[in-house]
């Protein structure tokens, strides 16, 4: 089982009718996606930015969900032709799914949350370093569904409520204990903040589809 995140940039802001059109296009395409191994699809919106979180049976680098609305989003340059959604590599995850049954078994999802933040260009490497260190020193520390993806200086976080961790936590790849205790103080300089000193801007949850 694999989790993937994507970002797309709209040519224009979506009004209510445009949102309905987008959701209709996704629902229409979802049967094909499910047939190709998609397990779950969640779409989030902030201004002209769309972010997607998906769960798949196996990693599928060719998945380009936004092809269904390609006239509404900016194309990304790609070696094999334009893509309409850009993959956001996982730079932090609190947990790792093994298979769909163990990942979903025995829990109810009350809320799916997506948030968007921006890093300062010269702080991206530092942000990734600290998060990898925390991820491998403290696996399943607070919510195994929480994950962060990166594209350029944009970062997107996804998580589900209520938070959940396994009874038997996995071992991380690092035996060190150097994650700073003053985490938020260390992280603060990394961000190109939104107005009013906001770091993570909550996104509007438009739709979730599950197989």
mmCIF file of C-alpha atoms in Angstrom:
data_model
loop_
_atom_site.group_PDB
_atom_site.id
_atom_site.type_symbol
_atom_site.label_atom_id
_atom_site.label_comp_id
_atom_site.label_asym_id
_atom_site.label_seq_id
_atom_site.Cartn_x
_atom_site.Cartn_y
_atom_site.Cartn_z
ATOM 1 C CA UNK A 1 0.000 0.000 0.000
ATOM 2 C CA UNK A 2 1.272 3.469 -0.884
ATOM 3 C CA UNK A 3 0.295 7.041 -0.062
ATOM 4 C CA UNK A 4 0.824 9.857 -2.566
ATOM 5 C CA UNK A 5 0.225 13.627 -2.577
ATOM 6 C CA UNK A 6 -0.209 16.016 -5.494
ATOM 7 C CA UNK A 7 -0.477 19.749 -6.100
ATOM 8 C CA UNK A 8 -2.170 21.596 -8.964
ATOM 9 C CA UNK A 9 -2.490 25.306 -9.660
ATOM 10 C CA UNK A 10 -5.756 26.658 -11.028
ATOM 11 C CA UNK A 11 -5.816 29.180 -13.840
ATOM 12 C CA UNK A 12 -8.705 30.957 -12.105
ATOM 13 C CA UNK A 13 -10.366 30.795 -8.713
ATOM 14 C CA UNK A 14 -13.304 28.407 -8.530
ATOM 15 C CA UNK A 15 -16.816 29.718 -7.998
ATOM 16 C CA UNK A 16 -19.520 27.394 -6.660
ATOM 17 C CA UNK A 17 -20.502 26.117 -10.116
ATOM 18 C CA UNK A 18 -16.879 25.457 -11.013
ATOM 19 C CA UNK A 19 -16.402 23.467 -7.799
ATOM 20 C CA UNK A 20 -19.430 21.333 -8.654
ATOM 21 C CA UNK A 21 -18.052 20.769 -12.157
ATOM 22 C CA UNK A 22 -14.703 19.718 -10.704
ATOM 23 C CA UNK A 23 -16.305 17.296 -8.251
ATOM 24 C CA UNK A 24 -18.481 15.829 -11.023
ATOM 25 C CA UNK A 25 -15.416 15.218 -13.209
ATOM 26 C CA UNK A 26 -13.629 13.455 -10.352
ATOM 27 C CA UNK A 27 -16.598 11.220 -9.580
ATOM 28 C CA UNK A 28 -16.895 10.322 -13.265
ATOM 29 C CA UNK A 29 -13.218 9.311 -13.449
ATOM 30 C CA UNK A 30 -13.097 7.518 -10.097
ATOM 31 C CA UNK A 31 -14.359 4.132 -11.323
ATOM 32 C CA UNK A 32 -11.412 3.892 -13.693
ATOM 33 C CA UNK A 33 -9.018 4.985 -10.937
ATOM 34 C CA UNK A 34 -10.391 2.388 -8.529
ATOM 35 C CA UNK A 35 -9.912 -0.238 -11.226
ATOM 36 C CA UNK A 36 -6.267 0.818 -11.491
ATOM 37 C CA UNK A 37 -5.582 0.372 -7.776
ATOM 38 C CA UNK A 38 -6.836 3.562 -6.125
ATOM 39 C CA UNK A 39 -8.151 3.029 -2.590
ATOM 40 C CA UNK A 40 -8.887 6.555 -1.365
ATOM 41 C CA UNK A 41 -8.901 10.065 -2.876
ATOM 42 C CA UNK A 42 -9.228 13.372 -0.974
ATOM 43 C CA UNK A 43 -9.178 16.825 -2.573
ATOM 44 C CA UNK A 44 -8.453 20.140 -0.832
ATOM 45 C CA UNK A 45 -8.606 23.752 -2.044
ATOM 46 C CA UNK A 46 -7.033 27.049 -0.969
ATOM 47 C CA UNK A 47 -7.492 30.003 -3.316
ATOM 48 C CA UNK A 48 -6.028 28.708 -6.613
ATOM 49 C CA UNK A 49 -4.124 25.783 -5.134
ATOM 50 C CA UNK A 50 -5.503 22.232 -5.213
ATOM 51 C CA UNK A 51 -3.871 19.487 -3.149
ATOM 52 C CA UNK A 52 -4.731 15.804 -3.287
ATOM 53 C CA UNK A 53 -4.039 12.916 -0.928
ATOM 54 C CA UNK A 54 -4.473 9.393 -2.283
ATOM 55 C CA UNK A 55 -3.968 5.855 -1.058
ATOM 56 C CA UNK A 56 -3.141 3.177 -3.633
ATOM 57 C CA UNK A 57 -2.483 -0.542 -3.665
ATOM 58 C CA UNK A 58 0.995 0.174 -5.073
ATOM 59 C CA UNK A 59 2.879 3.341 -6.001
ATOM 60 C CA UNK A 60 1.751 4.683 -9.369
ATOM 61 C CA UNK A 61 4.017 7.495 -10.639
ATOM 62 C CA UNK A 62 1.873 7.885 -13.785
ATOM 63 C CA UNK A 63 -1.270 8.835 -11.845
ATOM 64 C CA UNK A 64 -2.375 12.319 -12.936
ATOM 65 C CA UNK A 65 -5.771 12.948 -11.371
ATOM 66 C CA UNK A 66 -6.120 16.509 -12.745
ATOM 67 C CA UNK A 67 -6.274 15.331 -16.350
ATOM 68 C CA UNK A 68 -10.069 15.328 -15.830
ATOM 69 C CA UNK A 69 -9.976 19.132 -15.430
ATOM 70 C CA UNK A 70 -6.902 19.945 -17.514
ATOM 71 C CA UNK A 71 -8.493 23.027 -19.068
ATOM 72 C CA UNK A 72 -8.820 24.584 -15.611
ATOM 73 C CA UNK A 73 -5.301 24.007 -14.245
ATOM 74 C CA UNK A 74 -1.846 25.135 -15.249
ATOM 75 C CA UNK A 75 0.238 22.380 -16.903
ATOM 76 C CA UNK A 76 3.510 21.347 -15.274
ATOM 77 C CA UNK A 77 6.502 20.750 -17.616
ATOM 78 C CA UNK A 78 7.316 17.048 -17.776
ATOM 79 C CA UNK A 79 9.650 14.933 -19.918
ATOM 80 C CA UNK A 80 6.800 12.842 -21.325
ATOM 81 C CA UNK A 81 4.552 15.837 -21.980
ATOM 82 C CA UNK A 82 2.597 18.152 -19.670
ATOM 83 C CA UNK A 83 1.211 16.932 -16.359
ATOM 84 C CA UNK A 84 -1.665 18.659 -14.602
ATOM 85 C CA UNK A 85 -0.760 17.535 -11.110
ATOM 86 C CA UNK A 86 2.740 17.446 -9.646
ATOM 87 C CA UNK A 87 3.740 14.684 -7.251
ATOM 88 C CA UNK A 88 4.685 15.955 -3.792
ATOM 89 C CA UNK A 89 7.293 13.571 -2.342
ATOM 90 C CA UNK A 90 6.690 12.460 1.230
ATOM 91 C CA UNK A 91 9.159 14.354 3.457
ATOM 92 C CA UNK A 92 7.535 13.330 6.753
ATOM 93 C CA UNK A 93 5.141 10.627 7.864
ATOM 94 C CA UNK A 94 4.265 9.668 11.403
ATOM 95 C CA UNK A 95 3.211 6.176 10.334
ATOM 96 C CA UNK A 96 3.614 3.747 7.453
ATOM 97 C CA UNK A 97 0.748 1.541 6.213
ATOM 98 C CA UNK A 98 1.487 -2.114 5.559
ATOM 99 C CA UNK A 99 -1.789 -3.097 3.913
ATOM 100 C CA UNK A 100 -5.293 -1.579 3.586
ATOM 101 C CA UNK A 101 -6.917 -3.881 6.160
ATOM 102 C CA UNK A 102 -4.497 -3.172 9.003
ATOM 103 C CA UNK A 103 -4.391 0.538 8.106
ATOM 104 C CA UNK A 104 -8.160 1.083 8.284
ATOM 105 C CA UNK A 105 -9.308 -1.746 10.539
ATOM 106 C CA UNK A 106 -11.108 -0.836 13.749
ATOM 107 C CA UNK A 107 -11.239 2.940 13.392
ATOM 108 C CA UNK A 108 -13.695 5.577 12.254
ATOM 109 C CA UNK A 109 -12.595 8.745 10.454
ATOM 110 C CA UNK A 110 -14.438 11.802 11.745
ATOM 111 C CA UNK A 111 -12.460 14.428 9.845
ATOM 112 C CA UNK A 112 -9.864 14.692 7.089
ATOM 113 C CA UNK A 113 -7.716 17.825 7.232
ATOM 114 C CA UNK A 114 -5.388 19.365 4.685
ATOM 115 C CA UNK A 115 -3.214 22.428 5.283
ATOM 116 C CA UNK A 116 -0.843 24.438 3.121
ATOM 117 C CA UNK A 117 2.380 26.191 4.119
ATOM 118 C CA UNK A 118 5.356 27.816 2.399
ATOM 119 C CA UNK A 119 9.028 27.388 3.236
ATOM 120 C CA UNK A 120 11.770 29.954 2.770
ATOM 121 C CA UNK A 121 13.898 28.738 -0.186
ATOM 122 C CA UNK A 122 17.110 28.644 1.826
ATOM 123 C CA UNK A 123 15.441 26.655 4.642
ATOM 124 C CA UNK A 124 14.000 23.740 2.655
ATOM 125 C CA UNK A 125 16.959 21.398 3.242
ATOM 126 C CA UNK A 126 16.988 22.146 6.962
ATOM 127 C CA UNK A 127 13.238 21.508 7.222
ATOM 128 C CA UNK A 128 13.563 18.146 5.466
ATOM 129 C CA UNK A 129 16.540 17.171 7.661
ATOM 130 C CA UNK A 130 14.766 17.896 10.930
ATOM 131 C CA UNK A 131 11.620 16.101 9.830
ATOM 132 C CA UNK A 132 13.440 12.975 8.692
ATOM 133 C CA UNK A 133 15.279 12.913 11.988
ATOM 134 C CA UNK A 134 12.048 13.243 13.982
ATOM 135 C CA UNK A 135 10.295 10.673 11.793
ATOM 136 C CA UNK A 136 12.944 8.003 12.360
ATOM 137 C CA UNK A 137 13.662 8.778 16.015
ATOM 138 C CA UNK A 138 9.984 8.884 17.042
ATOM 139 C CA UNK A 139 7.835 6.786 14.677
ATOM 140 C CA UNK A 140 4.086 6.942 15.316
ATOM 141 C CA UNK A 141 4.643 9.692 17.849
ATOM 142 C CA UNK A 142 1.256 11.437 17.636
ATOM 143 C CA UNK A 143 -0.913 10.425 14.626
ATOM 144 C CA UNK A 144 0.077 7.699 12.172
ATOM 145 C CA UNK A 145 -2.097 9.233 9.415
ATOM 146 C CA UNK A 146 -0.203 12.544 9.424
ATOM 147 C CA UNK A 147 2.010 13.119 6.379
ATOM 148 C CA UNK A 148 3.723 16.094 4.700
ATOM 149 C CA UNK A 149 4.497 16.441 0.984
ATOM 150 C CA UNK A 150 6.842 18.918 -0.703
ATOM 151 C CA UNK A 151 6.856 20.661 -4.088
ATOM 152 C CA UNK A 152 9.415 23.433 -4.479
ATOM 153 C CA UNK A 153 8.820 25.570 -1.407
ATOM 154 C CA UNK A 154 5.176 24.494 -0.977
ATOM 155 C CA UNK A 155 4.343 21.926 1.699
ATOM 156 C CA UNK A 156 0.996 20.180 2.143
ATOM 157 C CA UNK A 157 0.005 18.272 5.253
ATOM 158 C CA UNK A 158 -2.743 15.680 5.535
ATOM 159 C CA UNK A 159 -4.114 14.007 8.652
ATOM 160 C CA UNK A 160 -7.204 12.300 9.977
ATOM 161 C CA UNK A 161 -9.100 12.733 13.236
ATOM 162 C CA UNK A 162 -9.311 11.262 15.758
ATOM 163 C CA UNK A 163 -5.551 10.773 15.911
ATOM 164 C CA UNK A 164 -4.391 7.180 16.199
ATOM 165 C CA UNK A 165 -1.154 5.289 16.898
ATOM 166 C CA UNK A 166 -0.511 1.554 16.961
ATOM 167 C CA UNK A 167 -0.184 -0.360 20.225
ATOM 168 C CA UNK A 168 3.116 -1.810 18.996
ATOM 169 C CA UNK A 169 5.047 1.058 17.474
ATOM 170 C CA UNK A 170 7.491 0.326 14.635
ATOM 171 C CA UNK A 171 11.222 0.862 14.977
ATOM 172 C CA UNK A 172 12.714 3.876 13.257
ATOM 173 C CA UNK A 173 15.879 3.865 11.169
ATOM 174 C CA UNK A 174 17.801 6.073 13.616
ATOM 175 C CA UNK A 175 18.948 5.132 17.123
ATOM 176 C CA UNK A 176 19.827 8.759 17.949
ATOM 177 C CA UNK A 177 17.794 11.080 20.180
ATOM 178 C CA UNK A 178 18.540 14.512 18.741
ATOM 179 C CA UNK A 179 15.103 15.827 17.791
ATOM 180 C CA UNK A 180 14.936 19.197 19.594
ATOM 181 C CA UNK A 181 12.548 19.516 22.528
ATOM 182 C CA UNK A 182 11.749 23.107 21.517
ATOM 183 C CA UNK A 183 10.397 21.860 18.156
ATOM 184 C CA UNK A 184 8.093 24.770 17.332
ATOM 185 C CA UNK A 185 10.753 27.340 18.196
ATOM 186 C CA UNK A 186 13.235 25.606 15.885
ATOM 187 C CA UNK A 187 10.675 25.269 13.073
ATOM 188 C CA UNK A 188 9.387 28.856 13.138
ATOM 189 C CA UNK A 189 12.253 30.452 11.097
ATOM 190 C CA UNK A 190 11.733 27.945 8.280
ATOM 191 C CA UNK A 191 8.402 29.380 7.148
ATOM 192 C CA UNK A 192 7.371 32.081 4.714
ATOM 193 C CA UNK A 193 4.271 32.853 6.711
ATOM 194 C CA UNK A 194 0.814 33.802 5.520
ATOM 195 C CA UNK A 195 -0.737 37.117 6.656
ATOM 196 C CA UNK A 196 -1.362 37.483 10.396
ATOM 197 C CA UNK A 197 1.669 35.315 11.185
ATOM 198 C CA UNK A 198 -0.124 32.117 10.126
ATOM 199 C CA UNK A 199 2.139 29.143 9.348
ATOM 200 C CA UNK A 200 -0.293 26.408 8.266
ATOM 201 C CA UNK A 201 -3.350 27.610 6.350
ATOM 202 C CA UNK A 202 -6.307 25.158 6.540
ATOM 203 C CA UNK A 203 -7.622 24.099 3.133
ATOM 204 C CA UNK A 204 -11.240 23.498 2.167
ATOM 205 C CA UNK A 205 -12.042 19.790 1.971
ATOM 206 C CA UNK A 206 -13.958 19.373 -1.308
ATOM 207 C CA UNK A 207 -14.446 15.623 -1.630
ATOM 208 C CA UNK A 208 -13.292 12.192 -0.483
ATOM 209 C CA UNK A 209 -13.927 9.011 -2.452
ATOM 210 C CA UNK A 210 -13.095 5.507 -1.215
ATOM 211 C CA UNK A 211 -13.199 2.057 -2.728
#
